[in-house]
CSV table of C-alpha atoms in Angstrom, one decimal:
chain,number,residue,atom,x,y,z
A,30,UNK,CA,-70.5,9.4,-52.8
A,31,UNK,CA,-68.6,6.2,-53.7
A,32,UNK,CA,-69.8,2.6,-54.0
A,33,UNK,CA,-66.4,0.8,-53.5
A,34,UNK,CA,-65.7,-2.9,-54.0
A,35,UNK,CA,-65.9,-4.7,-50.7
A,36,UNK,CA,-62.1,-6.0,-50.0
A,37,UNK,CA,-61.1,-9.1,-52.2
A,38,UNK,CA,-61.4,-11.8,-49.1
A,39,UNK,CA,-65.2,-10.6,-49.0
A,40,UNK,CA,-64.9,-10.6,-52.9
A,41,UNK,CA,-63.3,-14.2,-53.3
A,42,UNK,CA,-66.3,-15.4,-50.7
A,43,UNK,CA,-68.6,-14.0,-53.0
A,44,UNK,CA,-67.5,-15.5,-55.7
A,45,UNK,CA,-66.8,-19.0,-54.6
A,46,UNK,CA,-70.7,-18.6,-53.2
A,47,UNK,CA,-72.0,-18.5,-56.7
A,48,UNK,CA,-72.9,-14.7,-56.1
A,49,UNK,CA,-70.7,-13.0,-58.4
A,50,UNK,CA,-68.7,-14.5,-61.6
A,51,UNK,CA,-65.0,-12.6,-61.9
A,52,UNK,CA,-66.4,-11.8,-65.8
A,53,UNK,CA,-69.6,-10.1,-64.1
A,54,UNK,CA,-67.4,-8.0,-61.5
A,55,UNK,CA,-65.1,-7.0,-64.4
A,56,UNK,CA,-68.0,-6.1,-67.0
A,57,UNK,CA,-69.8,-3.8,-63.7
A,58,UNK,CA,-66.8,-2.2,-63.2
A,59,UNK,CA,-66.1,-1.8,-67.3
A,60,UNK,CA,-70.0,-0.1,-67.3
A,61,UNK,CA,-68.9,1.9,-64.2
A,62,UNK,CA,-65.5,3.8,-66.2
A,63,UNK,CA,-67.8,4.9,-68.2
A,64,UNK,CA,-69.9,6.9,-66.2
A,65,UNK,CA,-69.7,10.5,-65.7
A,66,UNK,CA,-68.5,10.0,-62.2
A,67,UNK,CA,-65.4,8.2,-63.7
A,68,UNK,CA,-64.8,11.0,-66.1
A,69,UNK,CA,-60.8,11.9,-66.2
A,70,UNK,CA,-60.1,8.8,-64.3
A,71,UNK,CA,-58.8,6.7,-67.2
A,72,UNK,CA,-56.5,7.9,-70.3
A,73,UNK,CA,-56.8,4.2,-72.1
A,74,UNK,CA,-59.2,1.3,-71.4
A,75,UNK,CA,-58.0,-2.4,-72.3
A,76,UNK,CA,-61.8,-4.1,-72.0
A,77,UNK,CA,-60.8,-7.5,-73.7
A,78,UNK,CA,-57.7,-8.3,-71.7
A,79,UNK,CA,-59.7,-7.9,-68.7
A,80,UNK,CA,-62.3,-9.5,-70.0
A,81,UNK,CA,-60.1,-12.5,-71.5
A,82,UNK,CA,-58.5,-12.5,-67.9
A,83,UNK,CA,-62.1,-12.6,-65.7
A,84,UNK,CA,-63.1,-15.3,-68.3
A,85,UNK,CA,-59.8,-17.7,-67.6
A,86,UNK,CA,-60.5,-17.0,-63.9
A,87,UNK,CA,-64.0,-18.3,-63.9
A,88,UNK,CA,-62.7,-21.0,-66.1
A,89,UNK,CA,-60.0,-21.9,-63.5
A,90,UNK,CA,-62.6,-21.7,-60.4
A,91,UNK,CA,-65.1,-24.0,-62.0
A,92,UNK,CA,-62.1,-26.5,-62.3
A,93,UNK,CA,-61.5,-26.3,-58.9
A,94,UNK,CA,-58.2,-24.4,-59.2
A,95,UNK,CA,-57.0,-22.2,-56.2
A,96,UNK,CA,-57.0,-18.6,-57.1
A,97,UNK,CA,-54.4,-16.3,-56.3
A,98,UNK,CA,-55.2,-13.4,-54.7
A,99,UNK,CA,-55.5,-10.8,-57.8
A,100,UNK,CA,-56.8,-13.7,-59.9
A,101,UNK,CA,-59.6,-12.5,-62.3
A,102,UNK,CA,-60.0,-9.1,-60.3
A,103,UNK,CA,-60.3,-5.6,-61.8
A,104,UNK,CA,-57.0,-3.6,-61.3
A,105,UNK,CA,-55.3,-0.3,-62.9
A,106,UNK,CA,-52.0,1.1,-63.7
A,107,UNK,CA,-50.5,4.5,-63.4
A,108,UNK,CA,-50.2,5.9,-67.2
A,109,UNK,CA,-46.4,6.4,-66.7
A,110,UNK,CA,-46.3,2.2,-67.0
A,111,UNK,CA,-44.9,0.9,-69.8
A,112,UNK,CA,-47.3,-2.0,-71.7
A,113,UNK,CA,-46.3,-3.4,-74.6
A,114,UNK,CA,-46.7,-1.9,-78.1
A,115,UNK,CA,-48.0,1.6,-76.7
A,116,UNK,CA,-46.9,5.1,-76.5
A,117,UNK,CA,-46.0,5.5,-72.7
A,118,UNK,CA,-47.8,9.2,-72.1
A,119,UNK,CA,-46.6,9.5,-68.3
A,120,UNK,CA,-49.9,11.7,-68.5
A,121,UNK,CA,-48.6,14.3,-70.9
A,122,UNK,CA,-48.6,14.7,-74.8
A,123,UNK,CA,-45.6,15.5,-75.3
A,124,UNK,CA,-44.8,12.0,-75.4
A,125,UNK,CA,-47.4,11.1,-78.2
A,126,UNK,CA,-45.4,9.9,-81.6
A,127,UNK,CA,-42.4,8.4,-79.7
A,128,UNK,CA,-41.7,5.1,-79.5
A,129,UNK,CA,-44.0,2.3,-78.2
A,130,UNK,CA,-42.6,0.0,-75.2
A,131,UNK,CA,-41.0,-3.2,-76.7
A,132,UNK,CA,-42.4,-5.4,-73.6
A,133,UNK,CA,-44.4,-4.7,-70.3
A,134,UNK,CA,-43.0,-2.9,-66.9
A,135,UNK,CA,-41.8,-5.3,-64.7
A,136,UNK,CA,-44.7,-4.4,-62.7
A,137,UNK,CA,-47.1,-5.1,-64.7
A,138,UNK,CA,-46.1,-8.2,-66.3
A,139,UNK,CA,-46.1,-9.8,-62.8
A,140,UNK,CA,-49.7,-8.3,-62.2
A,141,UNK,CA,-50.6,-10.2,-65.3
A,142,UNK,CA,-48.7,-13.5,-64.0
A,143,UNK,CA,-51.6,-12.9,-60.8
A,144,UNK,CA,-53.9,-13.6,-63.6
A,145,UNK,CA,-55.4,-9.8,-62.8
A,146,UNK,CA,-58.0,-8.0,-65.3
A,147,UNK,CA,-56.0,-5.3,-66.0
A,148,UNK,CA,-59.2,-2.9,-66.6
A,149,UNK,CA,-57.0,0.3,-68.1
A,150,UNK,CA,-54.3,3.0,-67.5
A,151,UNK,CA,-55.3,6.0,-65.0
A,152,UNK,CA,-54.3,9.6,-65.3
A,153,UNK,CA,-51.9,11.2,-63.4
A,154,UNK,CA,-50.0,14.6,-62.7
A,155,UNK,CA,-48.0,15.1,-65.9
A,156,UNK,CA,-44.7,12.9,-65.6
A,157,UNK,CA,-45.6,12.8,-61.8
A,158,UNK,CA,-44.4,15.5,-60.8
A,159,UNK,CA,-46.8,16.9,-58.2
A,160,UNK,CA,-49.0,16.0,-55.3
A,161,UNK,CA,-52.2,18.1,-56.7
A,162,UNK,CA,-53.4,15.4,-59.0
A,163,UNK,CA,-54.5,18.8,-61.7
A,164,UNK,CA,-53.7,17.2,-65.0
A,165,UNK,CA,-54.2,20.4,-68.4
A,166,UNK,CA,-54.1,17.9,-71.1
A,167,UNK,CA,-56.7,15.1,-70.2
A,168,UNK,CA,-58.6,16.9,-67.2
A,169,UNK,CA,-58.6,16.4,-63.6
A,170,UNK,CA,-60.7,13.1,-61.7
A,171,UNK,CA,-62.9,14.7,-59.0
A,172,UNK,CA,-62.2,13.6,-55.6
A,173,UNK,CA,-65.1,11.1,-55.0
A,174,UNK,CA,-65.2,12.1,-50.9
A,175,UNK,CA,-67.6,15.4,-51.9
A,176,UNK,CA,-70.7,15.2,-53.8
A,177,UNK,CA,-71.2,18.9,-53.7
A,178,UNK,CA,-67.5,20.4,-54.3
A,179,UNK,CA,-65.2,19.4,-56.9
A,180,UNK,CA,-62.0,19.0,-54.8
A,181,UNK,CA,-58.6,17.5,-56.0
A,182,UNK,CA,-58.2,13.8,-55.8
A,183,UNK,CA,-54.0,14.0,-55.0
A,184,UNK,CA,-51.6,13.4,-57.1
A,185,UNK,CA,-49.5,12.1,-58.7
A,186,UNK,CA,-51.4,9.1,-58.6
A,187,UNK,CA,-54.8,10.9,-59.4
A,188,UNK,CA,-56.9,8.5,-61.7
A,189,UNK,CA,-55.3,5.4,-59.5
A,190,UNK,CA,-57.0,6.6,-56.3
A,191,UNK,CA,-60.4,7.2,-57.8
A,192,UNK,CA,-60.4,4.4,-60.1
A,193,UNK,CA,-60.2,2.4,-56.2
A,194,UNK,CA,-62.3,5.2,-54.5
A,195,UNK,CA,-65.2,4.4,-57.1
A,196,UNK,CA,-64.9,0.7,-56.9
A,197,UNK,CA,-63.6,0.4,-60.4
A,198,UNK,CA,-60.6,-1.4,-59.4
A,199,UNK,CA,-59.9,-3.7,-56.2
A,200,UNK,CA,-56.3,-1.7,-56.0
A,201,UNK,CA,-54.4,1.0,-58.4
A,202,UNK,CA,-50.9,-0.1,-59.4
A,203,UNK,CA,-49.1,3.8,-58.9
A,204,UNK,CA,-45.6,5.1,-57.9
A,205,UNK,CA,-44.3,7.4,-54.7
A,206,UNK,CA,-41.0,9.6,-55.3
A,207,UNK,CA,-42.6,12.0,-52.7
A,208,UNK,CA,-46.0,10.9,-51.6
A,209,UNK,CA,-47.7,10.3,-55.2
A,210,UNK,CA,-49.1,6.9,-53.4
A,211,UNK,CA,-49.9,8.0,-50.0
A,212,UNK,CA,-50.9,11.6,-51.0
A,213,UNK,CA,-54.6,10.7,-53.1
A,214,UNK,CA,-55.1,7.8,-50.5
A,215,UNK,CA,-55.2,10.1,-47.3
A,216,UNK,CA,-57.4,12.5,-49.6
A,217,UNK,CA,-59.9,10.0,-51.0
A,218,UNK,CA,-60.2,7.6,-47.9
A,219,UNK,CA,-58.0,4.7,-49.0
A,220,UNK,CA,-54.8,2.9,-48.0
A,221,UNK,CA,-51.5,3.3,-49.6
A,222,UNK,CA,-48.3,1.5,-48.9
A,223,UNK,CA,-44.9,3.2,-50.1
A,224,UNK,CA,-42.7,0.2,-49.6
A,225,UNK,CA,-39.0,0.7,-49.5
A,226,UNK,CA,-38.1,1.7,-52.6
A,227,UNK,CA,-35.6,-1.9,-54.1
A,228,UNK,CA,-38.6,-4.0,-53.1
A,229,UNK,CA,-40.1,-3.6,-56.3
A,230,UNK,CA,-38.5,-3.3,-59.4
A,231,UNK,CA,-39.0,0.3,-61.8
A,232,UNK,CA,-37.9,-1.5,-65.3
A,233,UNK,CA,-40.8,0.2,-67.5
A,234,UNK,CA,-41.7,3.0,-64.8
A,235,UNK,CA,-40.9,6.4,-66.7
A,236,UNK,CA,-38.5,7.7,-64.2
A,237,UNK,CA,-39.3,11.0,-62.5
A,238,UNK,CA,-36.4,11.1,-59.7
A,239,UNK,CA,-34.1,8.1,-59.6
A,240,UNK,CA,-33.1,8.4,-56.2
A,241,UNK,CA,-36.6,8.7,-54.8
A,242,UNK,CA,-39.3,6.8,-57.4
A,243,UNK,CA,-40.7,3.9,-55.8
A,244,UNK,CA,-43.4,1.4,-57.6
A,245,UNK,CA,-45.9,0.8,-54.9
A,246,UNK,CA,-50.3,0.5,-54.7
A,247,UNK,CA,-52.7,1.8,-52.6
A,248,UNK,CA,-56.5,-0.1,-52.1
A,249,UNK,CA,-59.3,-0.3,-49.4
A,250,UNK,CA,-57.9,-2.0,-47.0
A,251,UNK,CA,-54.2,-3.1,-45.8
A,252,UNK,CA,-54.3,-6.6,-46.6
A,253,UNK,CA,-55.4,-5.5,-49.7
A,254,UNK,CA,-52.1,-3.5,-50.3
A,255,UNK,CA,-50.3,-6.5,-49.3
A,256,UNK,CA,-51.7,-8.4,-51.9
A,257,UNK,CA,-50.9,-6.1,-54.2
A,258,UNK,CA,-47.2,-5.6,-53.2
A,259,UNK,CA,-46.6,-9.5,-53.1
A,260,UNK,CA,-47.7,-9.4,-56.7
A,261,UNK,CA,-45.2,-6.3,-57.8
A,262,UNK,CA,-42.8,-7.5,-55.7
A,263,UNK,CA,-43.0,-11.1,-56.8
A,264,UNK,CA,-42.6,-12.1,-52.8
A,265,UNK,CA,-45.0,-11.6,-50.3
A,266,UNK,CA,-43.8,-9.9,-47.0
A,267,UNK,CA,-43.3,-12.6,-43.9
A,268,UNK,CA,-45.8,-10.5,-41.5
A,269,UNK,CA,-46.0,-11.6,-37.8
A,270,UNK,CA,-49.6,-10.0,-36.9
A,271,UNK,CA,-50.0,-8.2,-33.6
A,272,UNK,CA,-52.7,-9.0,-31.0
A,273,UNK,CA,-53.9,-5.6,-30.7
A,274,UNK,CA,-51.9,-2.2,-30.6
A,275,UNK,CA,-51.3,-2.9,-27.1
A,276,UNK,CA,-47.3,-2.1,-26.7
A,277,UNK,CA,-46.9,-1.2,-29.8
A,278,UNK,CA,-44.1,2.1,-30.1
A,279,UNK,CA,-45.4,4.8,-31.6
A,280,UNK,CA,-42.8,8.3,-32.1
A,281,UNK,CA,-44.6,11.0,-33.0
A,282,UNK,CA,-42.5,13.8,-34.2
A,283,UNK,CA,-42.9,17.7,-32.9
A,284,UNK,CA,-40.5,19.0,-35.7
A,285,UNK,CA,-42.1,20.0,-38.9
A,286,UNK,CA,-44.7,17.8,-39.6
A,287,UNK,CA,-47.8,19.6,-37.6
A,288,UNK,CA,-46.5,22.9,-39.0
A,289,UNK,CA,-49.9,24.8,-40.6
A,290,UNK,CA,-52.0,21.7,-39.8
A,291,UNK,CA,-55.5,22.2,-40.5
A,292,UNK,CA,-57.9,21.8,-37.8
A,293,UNK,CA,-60.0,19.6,-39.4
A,294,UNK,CA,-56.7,17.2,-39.8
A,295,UNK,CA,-55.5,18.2,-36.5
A,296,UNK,CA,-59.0,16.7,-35.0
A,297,UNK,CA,-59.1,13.0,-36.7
A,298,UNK,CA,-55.4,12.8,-35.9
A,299,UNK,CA,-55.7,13.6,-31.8
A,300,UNK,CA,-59.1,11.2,-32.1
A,301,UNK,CA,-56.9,8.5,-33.5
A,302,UNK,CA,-54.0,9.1,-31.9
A,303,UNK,CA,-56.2,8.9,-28.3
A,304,UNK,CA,-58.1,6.0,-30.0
A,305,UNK,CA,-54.5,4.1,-30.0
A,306,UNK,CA,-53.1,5.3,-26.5
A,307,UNK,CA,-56.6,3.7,-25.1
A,308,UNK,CA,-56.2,0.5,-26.6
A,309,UNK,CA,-52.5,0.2,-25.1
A,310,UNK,CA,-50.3,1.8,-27.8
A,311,UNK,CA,-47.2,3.7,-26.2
A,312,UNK,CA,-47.2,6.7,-27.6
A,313,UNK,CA,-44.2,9.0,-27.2
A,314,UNK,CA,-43.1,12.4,-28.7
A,315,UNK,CA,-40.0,12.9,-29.7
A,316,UNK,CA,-37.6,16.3,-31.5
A,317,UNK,CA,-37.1,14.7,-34.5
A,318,UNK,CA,-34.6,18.1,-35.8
A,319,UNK,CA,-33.4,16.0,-38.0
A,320,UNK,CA,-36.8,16.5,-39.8
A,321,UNK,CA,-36.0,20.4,-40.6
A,322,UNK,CA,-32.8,19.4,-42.2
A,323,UNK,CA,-34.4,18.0,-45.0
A,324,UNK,CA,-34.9,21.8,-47.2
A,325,UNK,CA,-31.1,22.4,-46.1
A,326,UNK,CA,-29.8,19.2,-47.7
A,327,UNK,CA,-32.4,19.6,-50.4
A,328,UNK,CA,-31.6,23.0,-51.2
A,329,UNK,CA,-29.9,23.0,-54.3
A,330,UNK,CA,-32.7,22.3,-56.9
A,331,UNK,CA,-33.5,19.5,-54.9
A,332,UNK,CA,-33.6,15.6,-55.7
A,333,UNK,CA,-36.8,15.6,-58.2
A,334,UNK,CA,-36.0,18.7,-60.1
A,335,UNK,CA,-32.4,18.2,-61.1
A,336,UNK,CA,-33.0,13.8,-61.9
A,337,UNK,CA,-36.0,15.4,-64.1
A,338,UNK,CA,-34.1,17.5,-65.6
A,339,UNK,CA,-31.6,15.1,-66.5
A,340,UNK,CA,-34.8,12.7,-67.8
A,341,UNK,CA,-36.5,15.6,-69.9
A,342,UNK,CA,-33.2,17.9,-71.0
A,343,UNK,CA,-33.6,17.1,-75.0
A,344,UNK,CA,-37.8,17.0,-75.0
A,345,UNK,CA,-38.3,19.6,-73.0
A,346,UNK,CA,-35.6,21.5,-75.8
A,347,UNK,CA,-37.4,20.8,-78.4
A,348,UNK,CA,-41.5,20.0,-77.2
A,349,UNK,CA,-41.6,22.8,-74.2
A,350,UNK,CA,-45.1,24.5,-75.3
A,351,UNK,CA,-46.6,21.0,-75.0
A,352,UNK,CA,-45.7,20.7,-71.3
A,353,UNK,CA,-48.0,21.6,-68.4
A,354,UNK,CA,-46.1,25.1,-67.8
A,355,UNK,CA,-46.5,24.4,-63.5
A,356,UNK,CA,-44.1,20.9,-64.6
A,357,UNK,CA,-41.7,22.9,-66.8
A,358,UNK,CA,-41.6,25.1,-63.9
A,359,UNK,CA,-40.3,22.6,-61.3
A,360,UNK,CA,-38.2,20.9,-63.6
A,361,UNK,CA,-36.3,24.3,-65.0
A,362,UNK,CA,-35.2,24.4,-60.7
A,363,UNK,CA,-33.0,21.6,-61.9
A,364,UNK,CA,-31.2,22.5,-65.3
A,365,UNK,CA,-28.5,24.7,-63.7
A,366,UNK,CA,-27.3,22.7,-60.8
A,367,UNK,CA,-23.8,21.2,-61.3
A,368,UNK,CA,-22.6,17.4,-60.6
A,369,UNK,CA,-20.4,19.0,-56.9
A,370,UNK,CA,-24.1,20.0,-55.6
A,371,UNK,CA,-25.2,17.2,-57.1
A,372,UNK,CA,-22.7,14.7,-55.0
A,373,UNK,CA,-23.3,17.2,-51.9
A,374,UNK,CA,-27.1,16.6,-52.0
A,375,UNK,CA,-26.2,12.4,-52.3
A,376,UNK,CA,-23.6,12.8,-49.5
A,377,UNK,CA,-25.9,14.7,-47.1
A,378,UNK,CA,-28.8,12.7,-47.6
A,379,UNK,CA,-26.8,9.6,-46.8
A,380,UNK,CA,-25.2,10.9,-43.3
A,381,UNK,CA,-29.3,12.5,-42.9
A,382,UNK,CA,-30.7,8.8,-43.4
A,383,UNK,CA,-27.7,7.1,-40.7
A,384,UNK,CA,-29.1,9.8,-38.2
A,385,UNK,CA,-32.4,9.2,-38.4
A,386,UNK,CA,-32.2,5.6,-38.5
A,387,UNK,CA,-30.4,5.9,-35.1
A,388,UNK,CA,-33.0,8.3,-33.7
A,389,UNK,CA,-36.1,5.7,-34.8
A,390,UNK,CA,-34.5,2.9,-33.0
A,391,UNK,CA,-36.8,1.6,-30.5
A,392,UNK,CA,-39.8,2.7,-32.1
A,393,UNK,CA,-42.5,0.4,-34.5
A,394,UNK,CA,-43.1,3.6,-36.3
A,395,UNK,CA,-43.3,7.0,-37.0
A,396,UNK,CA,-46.6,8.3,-36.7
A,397,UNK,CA,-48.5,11.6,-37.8
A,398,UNK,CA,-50.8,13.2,-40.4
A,399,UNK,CA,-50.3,11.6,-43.9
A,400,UNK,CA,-51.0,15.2,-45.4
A,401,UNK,CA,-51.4,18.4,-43.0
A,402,UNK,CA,-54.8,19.7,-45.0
A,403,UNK,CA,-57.9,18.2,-46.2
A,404,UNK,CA,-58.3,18.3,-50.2
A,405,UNK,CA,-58.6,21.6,-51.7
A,406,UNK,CA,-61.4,22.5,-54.2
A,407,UNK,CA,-59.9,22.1,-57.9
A,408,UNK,CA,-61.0,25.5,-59.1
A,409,UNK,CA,-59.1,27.3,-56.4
A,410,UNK,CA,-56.0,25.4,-57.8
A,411,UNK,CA,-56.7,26.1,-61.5
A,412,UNK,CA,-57.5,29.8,-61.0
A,413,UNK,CA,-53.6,30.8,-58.7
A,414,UNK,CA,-50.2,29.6,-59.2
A,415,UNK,CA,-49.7,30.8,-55.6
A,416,UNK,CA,-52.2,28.7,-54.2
A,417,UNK,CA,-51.8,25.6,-56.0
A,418,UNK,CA,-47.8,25.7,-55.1
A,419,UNK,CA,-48.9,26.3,-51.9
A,420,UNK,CA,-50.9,23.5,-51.7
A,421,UNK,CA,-48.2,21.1,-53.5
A,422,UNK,CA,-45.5,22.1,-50.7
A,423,UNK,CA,-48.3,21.4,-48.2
A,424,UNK,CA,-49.3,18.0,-49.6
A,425,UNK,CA,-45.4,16.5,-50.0
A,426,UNK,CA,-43.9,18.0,-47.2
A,427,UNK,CA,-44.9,14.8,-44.8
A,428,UNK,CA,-44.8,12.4,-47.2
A,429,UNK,CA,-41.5,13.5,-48.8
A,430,UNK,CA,-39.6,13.1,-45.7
A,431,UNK,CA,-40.1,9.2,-45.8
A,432,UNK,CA,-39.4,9.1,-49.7
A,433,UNK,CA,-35.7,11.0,-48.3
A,434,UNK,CA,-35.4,8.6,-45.7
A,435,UNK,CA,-35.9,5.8,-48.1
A,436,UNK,CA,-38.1,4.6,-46.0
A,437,UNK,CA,-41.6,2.9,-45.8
A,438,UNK,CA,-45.0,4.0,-45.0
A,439,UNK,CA,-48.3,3.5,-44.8
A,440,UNK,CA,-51.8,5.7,-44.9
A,441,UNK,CA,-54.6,4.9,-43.1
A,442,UNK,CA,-57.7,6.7,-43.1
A,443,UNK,CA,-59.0,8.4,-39.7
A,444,UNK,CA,-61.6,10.3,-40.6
A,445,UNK,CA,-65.1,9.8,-38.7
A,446,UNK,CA,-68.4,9.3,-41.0
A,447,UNK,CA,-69.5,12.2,-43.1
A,448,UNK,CA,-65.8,14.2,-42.3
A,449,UNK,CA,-63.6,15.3,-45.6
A,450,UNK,CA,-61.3,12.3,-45.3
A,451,UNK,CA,-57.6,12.4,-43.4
A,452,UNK,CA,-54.7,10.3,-43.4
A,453,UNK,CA,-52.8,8.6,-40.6
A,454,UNK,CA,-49.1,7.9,-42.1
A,455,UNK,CA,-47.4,4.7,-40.7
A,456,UNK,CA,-43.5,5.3,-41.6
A,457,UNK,CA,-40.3,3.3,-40.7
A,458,UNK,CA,-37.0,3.1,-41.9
A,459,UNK,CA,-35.9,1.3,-45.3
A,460,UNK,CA,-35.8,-2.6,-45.2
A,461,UNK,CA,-38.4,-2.8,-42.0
A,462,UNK,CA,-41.5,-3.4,-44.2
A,463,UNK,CA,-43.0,-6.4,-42.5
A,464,UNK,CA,-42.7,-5.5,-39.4
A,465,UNK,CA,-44.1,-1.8,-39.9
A,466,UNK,CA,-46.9,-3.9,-42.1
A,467,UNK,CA,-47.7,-5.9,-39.0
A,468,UNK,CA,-48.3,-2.6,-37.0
A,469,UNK,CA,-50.6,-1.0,-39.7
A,470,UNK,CA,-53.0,-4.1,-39.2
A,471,UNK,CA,-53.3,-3.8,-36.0
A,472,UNK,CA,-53.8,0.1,-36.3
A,473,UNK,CA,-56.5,-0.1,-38.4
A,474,UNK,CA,-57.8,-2.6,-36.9
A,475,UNK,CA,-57.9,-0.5,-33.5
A,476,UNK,CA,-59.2,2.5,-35.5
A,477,UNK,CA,-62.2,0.7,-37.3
A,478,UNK,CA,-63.1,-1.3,-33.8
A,479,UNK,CA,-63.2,2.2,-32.4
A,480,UNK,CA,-66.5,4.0,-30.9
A,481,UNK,CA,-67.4,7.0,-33.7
């Protein structure tokens, strides 16, 4: 089981009480990355930054100084961040020997202008591209949610979810070009927000898909996310909190997104979904066709594979064997497709996103399961190619629609005590951030207040 941080208001109390120093959180969770448990989680520790950065932070508290949020607190980044003077893996090694970043992402400078420990980089899916979190070259992080079965964590962001999951970071600094945030929260019990995706700058992400990559972090908690994103972001959203769910608008959709849904998925989701209704959220279903468009529009190679392909063309020429053969796989879908598809695939997403912006009017948001099944154990996944793409069409499906929409989301977790967790996905339409924000506060809000 996991012994997560408590959310950083309960954190910043402690602190200020004289219970906990920032240097003695960051050297707990430096001893905890360590540990078996956290085995896979990290491909690169940086123990003196974050212990230079929890040592300034003490420093500024015992002066009086107001902290900001992230001040002094443990965090991680995805390994496809950019820091300065390293060889950015992207969680592959067929990156190893190139060169090393000049300067820090975007991201991660502004993380570091929070004043927050950076504690290391996580492992991921190799270059991001899938939602199973299996990683050949430097293993896979075991879902902390099962002590008994070794079950995926979700990918891409894989090591980001269980560095928070095990309370070895306050919140994970990942990315989401088709769920890669919200995919590992729903499966290991945490929040993710997928912002809309020019919020936050992706100078020094390693690009996947151009169209669809999104630098965004998941934690325990929502307001935790929002710290988080008003760091990356380098403004904090304007959020006008709810009283309650009571009137809030919620569209859940009857096209697509409850296809094959497990019935362990499709129980949390009715017992949140009744949870809301009973607390005064208007709850309406609605066609949604537009939703079963997506594959059409997609079809030819799709988004991700041919803006890979376009990324990898000359190392994948000449490094190949050093590639994770299920990545090569997906990204070979998009060698062959030619710039007229190409433009078709921009043009018919475009007229797809006008529709579906139309049909969302009047709603607060979108709501259904983040992911339709619960996490799969990681030996079935290793041993098939048929069931591991099975279960990576499965994970994105959902998620992937809001990343098409360039839209927002968040997932919540609606699982009851002692249940394989299950995500509750949040979405809107691109630009409506705070306001969507606003209604994931008072969601889980509702849903934690709730009788188990």
């Amino acid at each position: 089981m996991t012994s997560a941080l408590p959310p950083i208001s309960e954190l910043r109390r402690r602190i200020a009480g004289g219970a906990l120093t920032h240097l003695s959180l960051v050297e707990q969770v430096l001893e905890g990355a360590s540990a078996p448990a956290a085995g896979h989680v990290f491909t690169r520790l940086y123990p003196d930054a974050a212990r230079a950065a929890a040592h300034h932070a003490d420093a500024m508290q015992a002066a009086g100084v107001t902290m900001p949020p992230l001040g002094g607190l443990p965090v991680s980044i995805k390994d496809l961040y950019d820091v300065a003077g390293e060889v950015t893996l992207a969680g592959s090694v067929a990156c190893q020997g190139e060169s090393p970043a000049n300067r820090d992402a975007a991201a991660v400078a502004r993380l570091r202008l929070q004043g927050a420990a950076i504690v290391g980089k996580t492992n991921m899916t190799e270059f991001a591209f899938s939602g199973v979190g299996i990683n050949p070259h430097y293993g896979t992080p075991r879902n902390p949610a099962d002590a008994q079965v070794a079950r995926i964590p979700g990918g891409s962001s894989s090591g980001a979810a269980v560095s928070v999951a095990l309370g070895l970071s306050v919140g994970a600094l990942g990315s989401d070009t088709g769920g890669s945030i919200r995919i590992p929260a729903a499966l290991c019990g945490l929040v993710g927000f997928k912002s809309t995706q020019s919020r936050t700058p992706r100078d020094g992400a390693f690009e996947l898909a151009r169209s669809l990559d999104t630098v965004c972090a998941m934690a325990r908690t929502v307001e935790d996310c929002l710290a988080l994103d008003a760091a990356i972001a380098d403004t904090p959203l304007v959020v006008r909190r709810r009283d309650g769910v009571a009137g809030l608008r919620l569209a859940v959709p009857t096209s697509l997104m409850f296809d094959g849904v497990e019935p362990a998925v499709a129980r949390a989701f009715d017992r949140a979904l009744s949870c809301l209704s009973a607390a005064g959220a208007l709850v309406t279903e609605l066609p949604l066709e537009e939703l079963t468009e997506i594959a059409r529009i997609n079809a030819p190679g799709g988004f991700s594979p041919v803006e890979a392909a376009a990324v990898h063309r000359h190392r994948i020429g000449a490094r190949r064997a050093e590639y994770d053969p299920r990545v090569a796989a997906r990204i070979d879908l998009g060698m062959s497709v030619g710039a007229a598809d190409y433009i078709a695939m921009q043009d018919g997403r475009r007229g797809w996103i006008a529709r579906m912006e139309a049909a969302l009017q009047g709603f607060d948001a979108l709501v259904c399961p983040t992911v339709p099944i619960t996490a799969p154990p990681i030996d079935e996944l290793l041993a098939s190619d048929e069931a591991f793409f099975k279960a990576n069409g499965l994970l994105l499906r959902n998620t992937f629609a809001i990343n098409f929409l360039d839209g927002c989301a968040f997932s919540l977790p609606c699982q009851a005590p002692g249940e394989l967790p299950v995500g509750l996905m949040l979405a809107s339409v691109r630009g409506d951030d705070a306001r969507l924000a606003a209604a994931a506060l008072a969601v889980e809000a509702a849903l934690q207040a709730a009788p188990v």
